[in-house]
């Protein structure tokens, strides 16, 4: 399996119907191949795949440029944080260890939330709706900035859990079965 195969898989996931959760959010698997690329091949490969995915999503994805940019921006911390931790520890072999996951996974989710809250507040939501963020927070969150932060974070934690854990389990099996890695 090559990076081009993983990019093709991301595109297929983009085209498939999304899974709906009870609170109305739709969950997708578009970023799973990017994280598989990180777990099996490394940071550089995941970054290259992210760039390819961004180009494709900007051309065809929901919300086009805004949606593609936000998807890649939300996915980047999910592999950049673990990559940083493997770099400072000096060992990439630890990405599948439970101890590493207990540290890297929550830190990646936290970084994802910070990035997505900031980008949604200052750029994506005002641009998408064509109104100032203050008006939108008043309209959708009863004027509560914390309601906005909670909402964006909850959606990104849900998607981040799906992305990280699914790709970790798939990658682990692929390496263990000597299919990849």
Coordinates of C-alpha atoms in Angstrom, one line a residue:
X1 CA 0.0 0.0 0.0
X2 CA 1.4 3.3 -1.0
X3 CA 0.7 6.9 -0.2
X4 CA -1.4 7.2 -3.4
X5 CA -3.5 4.3 -2.2
X6 CA -4.1 6.0 1.1
X7 CA -5.0 9.2 -0.6
X8 CA -7.5 7.3 -2.8
X9 CA -8.9 5.7 0.3
X10 CA -9.4 9.2 1.8
X11 CA -11.3 10.3 -1.3
X12 CA -13.5 7.2 -1.1
X13 CA -14.3 8.1 2.5
X14 CA -15.1 11.6 1.5
X15 CA -17.6 10.3 -1.1
X16 CA -19.3 7.8 1.2
X17 CA -22.3 8.8 3.3
X18 CA -21.3 10.1 6.7
X19 CA -22.2 8.2 9.9
X20 CA -24.7 10.2 12.0
X21 CA -24.4 10.3 15.8
X22 CA -27.4 10.9 18.1
X23 CA -26.6 14.5 18.7
X24 CA -26.7 15.4 15.0
X25 CA -23.0 15.4 14.2
X26 CA -21.8 13.5 11.2
X27 CA -18.6 11.5 11.6
X28 CA -16.3 10.6 8.7
X29 CA -13.2 8.5 8.1
X30 CA -11.5 10.9 5.7
X31 CA -8.5 11.5 8.0
X32 CA -8.0 7.9 9.0
X33 CA -5.6 7.1 6.0
X34 CA -3.5 10.2 6.9
X35 CA -3.0 8.9 10.4
X36 CA -2.3 5.4 9.1
X37 CA 0.4 7.0 7.0
X38 CA 1.8 8.6 10.1
X39 CA 1.7 5.4 12.3
X40 CA 3.3 3.3 9.5
X41 CA 5.5 5.6 7.5
X42 CA 6.1 8.7 9.6
X43 CA 5.4 12.4 9.9
X44 CA 6.7 13.5 6.5
X45 CA 4.5 11.0 4.7
X46 CA 1.5 12.0 6.7
X47 CA 2.2 15.7 5.9
X48 CA 2.5 15.0 2.2
X49 CA -0.7 13.0 2.2
X50 CA -2.4 15.9 4.0
X51 CA -1.3 18.3 1.3
X52 CA -2.8 16.0 -1.4
X53 CA -6.0 15.6 0.6
X54 CA -6.3 19.4 1.0
X55 CA -6.1 19.8 -2.8
X56 CA -8.7 17.2 -3.4
X57 CA -11.1 18.4 -0.7
X58 CA -10.8 22.0 -1.9
X59 CA -11.9 20.8 -5.4
X60 CA -14.7 18.4 -4.3
X61 CA -15.3 18.4 -0.6
X62 CA -18.2 19.9 1.3
X63 CA -17.6 23.5 2.0
X64 CA -14.9 23.4 -0.6
X65 CA -11.9 25.6 0.4
X66 CA -13.1 26.3 4.0
X67 CA -14.0 22.6 4.6
X68 CA -10.8 21.3 3.1
X69 CA -8.7 23.7 5.1
X70 CA -10.5 22.9 8.3
X71 CA -10.3 19.1 7.8
X72 CA -6.5 19.3 7.2
X73 CA -6.0 21.8 10.1
X74 CA -7.9 19.6 12.5
X75 CA -6.0 16.5 11.4
X76 CA -2.5 18.0 11.6
X77 CA -2.3 18.0 15.4
X78 CA -3.4 14.4 15.5
X79 CA -0.1 13.3 14.0
X80 CA 2.1 16.4 14.7
X81 CA 1.8 16.0 18.5
X82 CA 2.7 12.3 18.4
X83 CA 5.5 13.0 15.9
X84 CA 6.9 15.7 18.2
X85 CA 6.8 13.3 21.2
X86 CA 8.6 10.5 19.2
X87 CA 11.2 13.0 18.1
X88 CA 12.0 14.2 21.7
X89 CA 12.0 10.6 23.0
X90 CA 14.3 9.5 20.2
X91 CA 12.2 6.5 19.3
X92 CA 9.5 6.1 16.6
X93 CA 9.0 2.5 17.6
X94 CA 6.9 3.5 20.6
X95 CA 3.9 4.8 18.6
X96 CA 1.9 1.6 19.3
X97 CA 2.7 1.3 23.0
X98 CA -0.1 1.9 25.5
X99 CA 2.0 4.3 27.5
X100 CA 2.6 6.4 24.4
X101 CA -1.0 6.5 23.5
X102 CA -2.1 7.5 27.0
X103 CA 0.2 10.6 26.6
X104 CA 0.0 11.4 22.9
X105 CA -3.7 10.9 22.3
X106 CA -5.1 13.4 24.9
X107 CA -2.4 15.9 24.0
X108 CA -3.3 15.6 20.3
X109 CA -7.0 16.1 21.1
X110 CA -6.2 19.2 23.2
X111 CA -4.1 20.6 20.4
X112 CA -6.8 19.8 17.9
X113 CA -9.4 21.6 20.0
X114 CA -7.2 24.7 20.4
X115 CA -6.5 24.9 16.6
X116 CA -10.1 24.3 15.6
X117 CA -11.6 26.7 18.1
X118 CA -9.2 29.5 17.0
X119 CA -9.7 28.8 13.3
X120 CA -13.4 28.6 13.6
X121 CA -13.6 31.7 15.7
X122 CA -11.3 34.0 13.6
X123 CA -11.7 32.6 10.1
X124 CA -14.0 29.6 9.1
X125 CA -17.3 30.4 10.7
X126 CA -17.4 34.1 9.9
X127 CA -16.3 33.4 6.3
X128 CA -18.7 30.5 5.8
X129 CA -21.7 32.4 7.2
X130 CA -20.7 35.9 6.0
X131 CA -21.4 37.5 9.4
X132 CA -19.2 38.7 12.3
X133 CA -18.4 36.0 14.8
X134 CA -20.1 38.0 17.6
X135 CA -23.4 38.0 15.8
X136 CA -23.1 34.2 15.2
X137 CA -22.2 33.5 18.8
X138 CA -25.3 35.6 19.9
X139 CA -27.5 33.8 17.3
X140 CA -26.4 30.2 17.9
X141 CA -24.8 30.1 21.4
X142 CA -27.0 32.7 23.2
X143 CA -24.0 35.0 23.5
X144 CA -21.8 32.5 25.3
X145 CA -18.2 32.2 24.1
X146 CA -17.9 29.2 26.3
X147 CA -20.9 27.6 24.6
X148 CA -19.1 28.1 21.3
X149 CA -15.8 26.7 22.7
X150 CA -17.6 23.7 24.2
X151 CA -19.5 23.0 21.0
X152 CA -16.5 23.2 18.7
X153 CA -14.4 21.1 21.1
X154 CA -17.0 18.4 21.6
X155 CA -17.3 17.9 17.8
X156 CA -13.6 17.8 17.4
X157 CA -13.0 15.4 20.3
X158 CA -15.6 13.1 18.9
X159 CA -14.0 13.1 15.4
X160 CA -10.5 13.0 16.9
X161 CA -11.3 9.9 18.9
X162 CA -12.6 8.2 15.7
X163 CA -9.6 9.3 13.6
X164 CA -6.9 8.4 16.1
X165 CA -8.1 5.2 17.6
X166 CA -9.4 3.7 14.3
X167 CA -6.1 4.5 12.5
X168 CA -4.0 3.2 15.5
X169 CA -5.9 -0.1 15.5
X170 CA -5.7 -0.6 11.7
X171 CA -2.0 0.4 11.6
X172 CA -1.1 -1.9 14.5
X173 CA -2.8 -4.8 12.7
X174 CA -1.2 -4.0 9.4
X175 CA 2.3 -3.9 11.0
X176 CA 1.6 -7.0 13.2
X177 CA 0.4 -9.0 10.2
X178 CA 3.5 -7.7 8.2
X179 CA 1.2 -6.3 5.5
X180 CA 2.9 -2.9 5.9
X181 CA 5.7 -1.4 7.9

